[in-house]
Short mmCIF file of C-alpha atoms in Angstrom, two decimals:
data_model
loop_
_atom_site.label_atom_id
_atom_site.label_comp_id
_atom_site.label_asym_id
_atom_site.label_seq_id
_atom_site.Cartn_x
_atom_site.Cartn_y
_atom_site.Cartn_z
CA MET A 1 158.09 -46.87 -154.90
CA LEU A 2 159.15 -50.54 -154.38
CA ILE A 3 162.53 -50.59 -152.76
CA GLY A 4 164.76 -53.63 -152.75
CA VAL A 5 167.40 -54.46 -150.18
CA PRO A 6 169.64 -57.41 -151.16
CA LYS A 7 172.02 -59.21 -148.85
CA GLU A 8 175.59 -58.08 -149.22
CA ILE A 9 177.84 -60.70 -150.87
CA LYS A 10 181.28 -59.09 -150.55
CA ASP A 11 183.75 -61.02 -148.46
CA HIS A 12 182.80 -60.67 -144.71
CA GLU A 13 180.37 -57.87 -145.40
CA TYR A 14 177.80 -57.88 -142.69
CA ARG A 15 176.15 -54.43 -143.16
CA VAL A 16 172.72 -53.95 -144.69
CA GLY A 17 171.43 -51.16 -146.92
CA LEU A 18 168.39 -50.51 -144.74
CA THR A 19 167.87 -51.27 -141.04
CA PRO A 20 164.40 -52.20 -139.85
CA SER A 21 164.02 -48.65 -138.40
CA SER A 22 164.65 -47.21 -141.85
CA VAL A 23 162.22 -49.67 -143.40
CA ARG A 24 159.55 -48.58 -140.96
CA GLU A 25 159.97 -44.94 -141.90
CA LEU A 26 159.74 -45.78 -145.69
CA VAL A 27 156.69 -47.97 -145.18
CA ALA A 28 154.99 -45.13 -143.10
CA ALA A 29 155.53 -42.83 -145.98
CA GLY A 30 153.68 -45.15 -148.38
CA HIS A 31 156.45 -47.08 -149.98
CA GLN A 32 156.96 -50.84 -150.25
CA VAL A 33 160.24 -52.60 -149.22
CA LEU A 34 161.29 -56.05 -150.35
CA VAL A 35 164.23 -57.42 -148.23
CA GLU A 36 166.20 -60.47 -149.14
CA HIS A 37 166.07 -63.36 -146.69
CA ASP A 38 168.71 -62.97 -143.93
CA ALA A 39 169.88 -59.61 -145.29
CA GLY A 40 169.99 -58.14 -141.80
CA ALA A 41 171.46 -61.14 -140.03
CA GLY A 42 174.84 -59.49 -139.63
CA ILE A 43 173.36 -56.76 -137.45
CA GLY A 44 171.17 -59.02 -135.48
CA ALA A 45 168.03 -58.13 -137.41
CA GLY A 46 166.22 -61.26 -138.57
CA ASP A 47 163.46 -61.49 -141.12
CA ALA A 48 160.85 -61.20 -138.36
CA ALA A 49 162.20 -57.65 -137.42
CA TYR A 50 161.86 -56.61 -141.10
CA GLY A 51 158.42 -58.08 -141.22
CA GLN A 52 157.33 -56.18 -138.15
CA ALA A 53 158.67 -53.03 -139.77
CA GLY A 54 156.45 -53.66 -142.81
CA ALA A 55 158.83 -55.27 -145.29
CA ARG A 56 158.23 -58.27 -147.40
CA ILE A 57 160.91 -61.02 -147.45
CA GLY A 58 162.06 -62.55 -150.75
CA THR A 59 164.97 -63.95 -152.63
CA ALA A 60 167.85 -62.01 -154.32
CA GLU A 61 166.37 -62.78 -157.70
CA GLU A 62 162.95 -61.32 -156.65
CA VAL A 63 164.64 -58.20 -155.17
CA PHE A 64 166.60 -57.38 -158.31
CA ALA A 65 163.72 -58.42 -160.61
CA SER A 66 160.95 -56.23 -159.00
CA ALA A 67 162.58 -53.40 -157.20
CA GLU A 68 162.39 -49.90 -158.72
CA MET A 69 165.34 -48.86 -156.45
CA ILE A 70 168.03 -51.08 -154.94
CA VAL A 71 169.58 -49.81 -151.75
CA LYS A 72 172.95 -51.44 -150.83
CA VAL A 73 176.15 -50.80 -148.91
CA LYS A 74 179.02 -51.92 -151.10
CA GLU A 75 179.48 -51.85 -154.83
CA PRO A 76 177.65 -54.55 -156.76
CA LEU A 77 179.77 -57.57 -157.52
CA ALA A 78 179.60 -59.17 -160.97
CA PRO A 79 176.61 -61.49 -160.20
CA GLU A 80 174.66 -58.47 -158.90
CA ARG A 81 175.64 -56.23 -161.86
CA ALA A 82 174.27 -58.97 -164.16
CA ARG A 83 170.86 -58.52 -162.50
CA LEU A 84 170.49 -54.82 -162.82
CA GLN A 85 167.90 -53.58 -165.31
CA PRO A 86 167.65 -50.52 -167.48
CA GLY A 87 166.08 -47.53 -165.54
CA GLN A 88 166.50 -49.28 -162.19
CA VAL A 89 167.99 -47.06 -159.51
CA LEU A 90 171.03 -48.26 -157.67
CA PHE A 91 172.01 -46.36 -154.48
CA THR A 92 175.15 -47.45 -152.81
CA TYR A 93 178.87 -47.01 -152.53
CA LEU A 94 180.57 -47.50 -155.93
CA HIS A 95 184.14 -46.17 -155.98
CA LEU A 96 184.35 -46.39 -159.73
CA ALA A 97 187.46 -44.48 -160.23
CA ALA A 98 189.62 -47.47 -159.36
CA ASP A 99 187.24 -50.12 -160.98
CA PRO A 100 186.92 -49.79 -164.70
CA GLN A 101 185.36 -53.24 -165.18
CA GLN A 102 182.51 -52.33 -162.69
CA CYS A 103 182.09 -48.95 -164.54
CA GLN A 104 181.78 -50.63 -167.94
CA GLU A 105 179.25 -53.14 -166.61
CA LEU A 106 177.12 -50.55 -164.99
CA LEU A 107 177.12 -48.52 -168.13
CA ALA A 108 176.03 -51.63 -170.13
CA SER A 109 173.24 -52.30 -167.56
CA GLY A 110 171.41 -49.02 -168.32
CA ALA A 111 170.72 -48.58 -164.60
CA ILE A 112 170.75 -45.31 -162.71
CA CYS A 113 173.72 -45.52 -160.38
CA ILE A 114 173.99 -42.98 -157.56
CA ALA A 115 177.15 -43.26 -155.42
CA TYR A 116 177.07 -42.48 -151.70
CA GLU A 117 180.67 -41.22 -151.84
CA THR A 118 180.17 -38.41 -154.33
CA VAL A 119 176.91 -36.84 -152.81
CA THR A 120 177.98 -33.51 -151.38
CA ALA A 121 176.65 -31.25 -148.54
CA PRO A 122 175.58 -27.65 -148.72
CA GLY A 123 178.43 -26.65 -146.36
CA GLY A 124 180.98 -28.75 -148.05
CA GLY A 125 182.06 -32.28 -147.29
CA LEU A 126 180.73 -35.74 -148.28
CA PRO A 127 177.88 -36.56 -145.85
CA LEU A 128 177.35 -40.14 -146.91
CA LEU A 129 181.05 -41.02 -146.89
CA ALA A 130 181.76 -39.38 -143.57
CA PRO A 131 180.10 -42.03 -141.19
CA MET A 132 182.09 -44.76 -142.72
CA SER A 133 185.20 -42.64 -142.87
CA GLU A 134 184.82 -42.16 -139.10
CA VAL A 135 184.52 -45.90 -138.54
CA ALA A 136 187.44 -46.79 -140.86
CA GLY A 137 189.68 -44.09 -139.35
CA ARG A 138 189.10 -45.49 -136.03
CA MET A 139 189.52 -49.07 -137.11
CA SER A 140 192.66 -48.31 -139.01
CA VAL A 141 194.43 -47.92 -135.68
CA GLN A 142 193.15 -51.20 -134.41
CA ALA A 143 194.35 -52.93 -137.55
CA ALA A 144 197.68 -51.30 -137.33
CA ALA A 145 198.04 -52.37 -133.64
CA ARG A 146 197.18 -55.89 -134.60
CA SER A 147 199.53 -55.96 -137.57
CA LEU A 148 202.47 -54.72 -135.60
CA GLU A 149 202.38 -57.97 -133.52
CA ARG A 150 205.10 -60.36 -134.35
CA ALA A 151 202.77 -63.19 -135.12
CA GLN A 152 201.25 -61.01 -137.86
CA GLY A 153 204.58 -60.20 -139.48
CA GLY A 154 205.06 -56.90 -137.66
CA ARG A 155 207.93 -55.53 -135.61
CA GLY A 156 206.55 -56.88 -132.36
CA MET A 157 205.65 -53.51 -130.90
CA LEU A 158 202.96 -52.41 -128.58
CA LEU A 159 201.46 -49.32 -130.24
CA GLY A 160 201.41 -47.36 -127.01
CA GLY A 161 204.59 -48.78 -125.50
CA VAL A 162 205.06 -49.15 -121.77
CA PRO A 163 206.98 -47.02 -119.15
CA GLY A 164 210.63 -47.08 -120.16
CA VAL A 165 209.98 -48.44 -123.74
CA ALA A 166 209.07 -46.00 -126.54
CA ALA A 167 205.63 -46.09 -128.07
CA ALA A 168 205.22 -46.65 -131.83
CA ARG A 169 205.51 -43.77 -134.11
CA LEU A 170 202.32 -43.52 -136.23
CA VAL A 171 202.07 -41.20 -139.27
CA VAL A 172 198.68 -40.30 -140.74
CA LEU A 173 198.65 -39.05 -144.33
CA GLY A 174 195.59 -36.76 -144.47
CA ALA A 175 193.79 -34.69 -141.95
CA GLY A 176 190.20 -35.18 -143.13
CA VAL A 177 187.53 -37.35 -141.54
CA VAL A 178 189.51 -40.61 -141.76
CA GLY A 179 192.80 -38.89 -140.55
CA SER A 180 191.25 -37.02 -137.64
CA ASN A 181 189.51 -40.16 -136.34
CA ALA A 182 192.74 -42.23 -136.81
CA ALA A 183 194.52 -39.49 -134.82
CA LEU A 184 191.86 -39.70 -132.11
CA MET A 185 192.38 -43.44 -131.60
CA ALA A 186 196.11 -43.28 -131.90
CA VAL A 187 196.42 -40.58 -129.30
CA GLY A 188 194.23 -42.64 -126.94
CA SER A 189 196.47 -45.59 -127.42
CA GLY A 190 199.53 -43.59 -126.37
CA ALA A 191 201.32 -43.72 -129.78
CA GLN A 192 203.46 -40.95 -131.00
CA VAL A 193 201.28 -39.35 -133.64
CA VAL A 194 202.18 -37.28 -136.70
CA VAL A 195 199.50 -35.97 -139.07
CA ILE A 196 200.55 -34.71 -142.57
CA ASP A 197 198.32 -32.66 -144.86
CA ARG A 198 198.70 -29.88 -147.45
CA SER A 199 195.76 -27.95 -146.01
CA LEU A 200 196.89 -25.54 -143.29
CA GLU A 201 193.26 -25.15 -142.26
CA ALA A 202 192.89 -28.84 -141.69
CA LEU A 203 196.19 -28.99 -139.69
CA ARG A 204 194.93 -26.12 -137.56
CA ARG A 205 191.85 -28.10 -136.71
CA ILE A 206 194.05 -30.99 -135.74
CA GLU A 207 196.14 -28.79 -133.51
CA GLN A 208 193.10 -27.28 -131.93
CA ARG A 209 191.61 -30.63 -131.14
CA PHE A 210 194.70 -32.44 -129.88
CA GLY A 211 197.23 -29.79 -129.00
CA ALA A 212 200.82 -31.03 -128.38
CA ARG A 213 199.73 -34.64 -128.43
CA VAL A 214 199.84 -34.62 -132.26
CA LEU A 215 202.60 -33.24 -134.39
CA THR A 216 201.17 -31.47 -137.47
CA VAL A 217 203.30 -31.34 -140.63
CA PHE A 218 202.76 -29.62 -143.96
CA SER A 219 202.73 -32.11 -146.81
CA ASN A 220 205.52 -31.86 -149.33
CA ARG A 221 207.91 -34.42 -150.77
CA ASP A 222 210.70 -33.77 -148.12
CA ASN A 223 208.34 -34.03 -145.19
CA VAL A 224 206.49 -37.15 -146.45
CA GLU A 225 209.71 -39.00 -147.11
CA ALA A 226 211.33 -38.10 -143.80
CA HIS A 227 208.29 -38.98 -141.70
CA VAL A 228 207.37 -42.21 -143.60
CA ARG A 229 211.03 -43.52 -143.23
CA SER A 230 210.94 -43.01 -139.46
CA ALA A 231 207.40 -44.37 -139.03
CA ASP A 232 206.49 -47.75 -137.47
CA VAL A 233 202.96 -47.27 -138.90
CA VAL A 234 201.66 -45.20 -141.80
CA ILE A 235 197.95 -44.74 -142.30
CA GLY A 236 196.90 -43.64 -145.77
CA ALA A 237 193.82 -41.32 -145.31
CA VAL A 238 193.94 -39.12 -148.47
CA LEU A 239 190.87 -38.50 -150.51
CA VAL A 240 190.17 -36.75 -153.80
CA PRO A 241 186.30 -36.88 -154.00
CA GLY A 242 185.25 -39.24 -156.80
CA ALA A 243 188.77 -39.57 -158.27
CA ALA A 244 191.62 -42.02 -157.79
CA ALA A 245 193.74 -41.50 -154.70
CA PRO A 246 197.14 -39.91 -155.29
CA ARG A 247 200.05 -42.21 -154.84
CA LEU A 248 202.02 -40.51 -152.12
CA VAL A 249 204.42 -43.34 -151.09
CA SER A 250 206.60 -45.08 -153.73
CA ARG A 251 207.92 -48.58 -153.45
CA GLU A 252 211.43 -47.06 -153.15
CA LEU A 253 210.30 -44.97 -150.07
CA LEU A 254 208.52 -47.89 -148.63
CA ALA A 255 211.73 -49.94 -148.82
CA GLY A 256 213.43 -47.42 -146.57
CA MET A 257 211.14 -48.27 -143.63
CA GLN A 258 212.10 -50.67 -140.87
CA PRO A 259 211.30 -54.28 -141.63
CA GLY A 260 207.97 -55.23 -139.85
CA SER A 261 206.61 -51.71 -140.11
CA VAL A 262 202.88 -51.40 -141.09
CA VAL A 263 200.94 -49.51 -143.64
CA VAL A 264 197.14 -49.31 -143.54
CA ASP A 265 195.64 -48.01 -146.74
CA VAL A 266 192.17 -46.68 -146.02
CA ALA A 267 192.11 -45.13 -149.51
CA ILE A 268 192.28 -48.51 -151.13
CA ASP A 269 188.64 -48.21 -152.40
CA GLN A 270 189.86 -45.35 -154.56
CA GLY A 271 192.96 -47.15 -155.66
CA GLY A 272 195.13 -46.59 -152.66
CA CYS A 273 197.84 -44.14 -151.77
CA PHE A 274 200.89 -46.46 -151.57
CA GLU A 275 202.41 -47.67 -154.89
CA THR A 276 202.45 -51.19 -153.48
CA SER A 277 198.76 -51.29 -152.34
CA ARG A 278 196.33 -53.84 -153.71
CA PRO A 279 192.84 -54.69 -152.37
CA THR A 280 192.66 -57.33 -149.63
CA THR A 281 189.71 -58.95 -147.77
CA HIS A 282 188.82 -59.63 -144.15
CA THR A 283 189.57 -63.30 -144.79
CA ASP A 284 193.16 -62.56 -145.96
CA PRO A 285 193.80 -58.97 -144.84
CA THR A 286 197.51 -58.49 -145.01
CA TYR A 287 200.54 -59.11 -147.28
CA VAL A 288 204.25 -58.09 -147.07
CA VAL A 289 206.15 -56.04 -149.68
CA GLU A 290 209.69 -54.82 -149.06
CA GLY A 291 209.43 -56.16 -145.51
CA VAL A 292 206.51 -53.93 -144.75
CA VAL A 293 203.07 -55.39 -143.75
CA HIS A 294 200.27 -54.03 -145.87
CA TYR A 295 196.67 -53.93 -144.59
CA CYS A 296 194.41 -52.87 -147.53
CA VAL A 297 190.92 -54.27 -146.75
CA THR A 298 188.40 -52.59 -148.91
CA ASN A 299 185.35 -52.82 -146.58
CA MET A 300 186.86 -52.29 -143.16
CA PRO A 301 183.50 -51.03 -141.49
CA GLY A 302 181.91 -54.30 -142.58
CA ALA A 303 183.61 -56.01 -139.60
CA VAL A 304 181.70 -53.80 -137.13
CA PRO A 305 178.22 -53.90 -138.85
CA LEU A 306 176.16 -53.22 -135.74
CA THR A 307 177.94 -49.75 -135.40
CA SER A 308 178.46 -49.03 -139.08
CA ALA A 309 175.11 -50.07 -140.63
CA HIS A 310 173.16 -47.83 -138.17
CA ALA A 311 175.61 -44.96 -138.63
CA LEU A 312 175.26 -45.17 -142.48
CA ASN A 313 171.44 -45.41 -142.36
CA HIS A 314 171.25 -42.23 -140.16
CA ALA A 315 173.04 -40.50 -143.01
CA THR A 316 171.32 -42.14 -146.08
CA LEU A 317 167.73 -42.43 -145.08
CA PRO A 318 166.79 -38.75 -145.99
CA TYR A 319 168.18 -39.33 -149.47
CA VAL A 320 166.51 -42.65 -149.88
CA MET A 321 163.31 -41.02 -148.84
CA ALA A 322 163.66 -38.14 -151.35
CA LEU A 323 164.45 -40.54 -154.11
CA ALA A 324 161.40 -42.71 -153.32
CA ASP A 325 159.04 -39.78 -152.83
CA LYS A 326 160.03 -37.89 -155.93
CA GLY A 327 161.60 -40.24 -158.30
CA TRP A 328 165.23 -39.97 -159.20
CA GLN A 329 164.90 -37.29 -161.82
CA ARG A 330 162.92 -34.79 -159.80
CA ALA A 331 165.00 -35.57 -156.63
CA LEU A 332 168.21 -34.73 -158.50
CA ARG A 333 166.68 -31.71 -160.24
CA GLU A 334 165.72 -30.28 -156.82
CA ASP A 335 168.93 -31.16 -154.98
CA VAL A 336 172.19 -30.33 -156.69
CA HIS A 337 174.15 -32.10 -153.92
CA LEU A 338 172.36 -35.35 -154.56
CA LEU A 339 172.93 -34.73 -158.32
CA HIS A 340 176.62 -34.88 -157.56
CA GLY A 341 176.06 -38.49 -156.57
CA LEU A 342 174.89 -39.51 -160.11
CA ASN A 343 177.84 -41.50 -161.50
CA VAL A 344 176.13 -43.58 -164.29
CA ALA A 345 172.78 -43.14 -166.06
CA ALA A 346 171.30 -44.75 -169.03
CA GLY A 347 174.61 -45.91 -170.40
CA LYS A 348 176.52 -42.60 -169.77
CA LEU A 349 179.17 -41.77 -167.36
CA THR A 350 177.92 -38.60 -165.46
CA CYS A 351 180.69 -37.97 -162.84
CA ARG A 352 183.54 -35.84 -164.24
CA GLN A 353 186.15 -37.03 -161.63
CA VAL A 354 185.45 -40.75 -162.46
CA ALA A 355 185.60 -40.03 -166.21
CA SER A 356 188.87 -38.22 -165.80
CA SER A 357 190.40 -41.07 -163.70
CA LEU A 358 189.30 -43.74 -166.21
CA GLY A 359 190.01 -41.77 -169.28
CA MET A 360 186.41 -42.09 -170.45
CA PRO A 361 183.92 -39.65 -171.95
CA PHE A 362 181.98 -37.46 -169.51
CA HIS A 363 178.40 -36.66 -170.05
CA PRO A 364 176.84 -33.72 -168.08
CA PRO A 365 173.93 -35.16 -166.12
CA GLN A 366 171.49 -32.27 -166.51
CA GLY A 367 170.24 -33.46 -169.88
CA LEU A 368 169.07 -36.75 -168.24
CA LEU A 369 166.71 -35.21 -165.74
CA GLU A 370 163.72 -34.56 -167.79
CA ASP A 371 160.64 -36.63 -166.75
#
């Protein structure tokens, strides 16, 4: 198979779909890889490194025109969507539940669109979302600490405080991969940490990991309202696989927080879990509503591409290899967990959660898997 790797064009997105090491593995398996010029520059991998791994170097136009499968990191933006071809496989993050325009244009393209974030694992979980959730969870605390600074519009607090001065109170909504990694960083900073979730099992895992350093709280309206109001920082880390994130914090509740408090919405790719959330970029990462600083960058891990691109490739390469070796139909027939990643195929919406979130017709994917 001819696999194409375009350069990411989202604002300050420095990751790359395939690293040179991944390219070498694919070439050794008999596949061809066409990489756009400078696609790996953000991770310090120049065209020479890709050439040594066995790739050819070309333009974005050549990549989209000739590749049988496109491997990316972030969702295709409008210029990229316009280049997709019927039957071409796109393997990347999509987050369609919060992006009806992208969904409509992918349907119109006729491409086969497989989303990292809805591929499942045999033992449960989302193996291609987890690495970036780990990065984003850890980065959320860095972003919160920065946003609390007075020059950034925050309260002027040091997250961990100092002897004799209280540390910031940091509340994490969600005890999954993002939430547990946010808690890890927040505990290390010295902040007062509260984790809220409706899964008692998830809360038990947090308690077993952190002990008394983290207060675990069952999620209901009373508890969310009480802890959000008293927080200096709230990190939104909730996830419903494939679907839009639940709005847990209303504008009215947000208005009850101290001026200069901070919210970091890691769920913004799926629409966000604060009523006042809207997507931001690394160029312009924050805005203020009701006196509260909002950090809602949709590609947080793109700021640390050397870490995140390699972490992502470690997870995605086996699936890229399966799709290349077998073709998308056979690969999905033989792996129901990869099948769960199929969101759009031949003009049909094949992910039930996305269809429900967007109010669009759902088409079971099994009928599309015949050779």
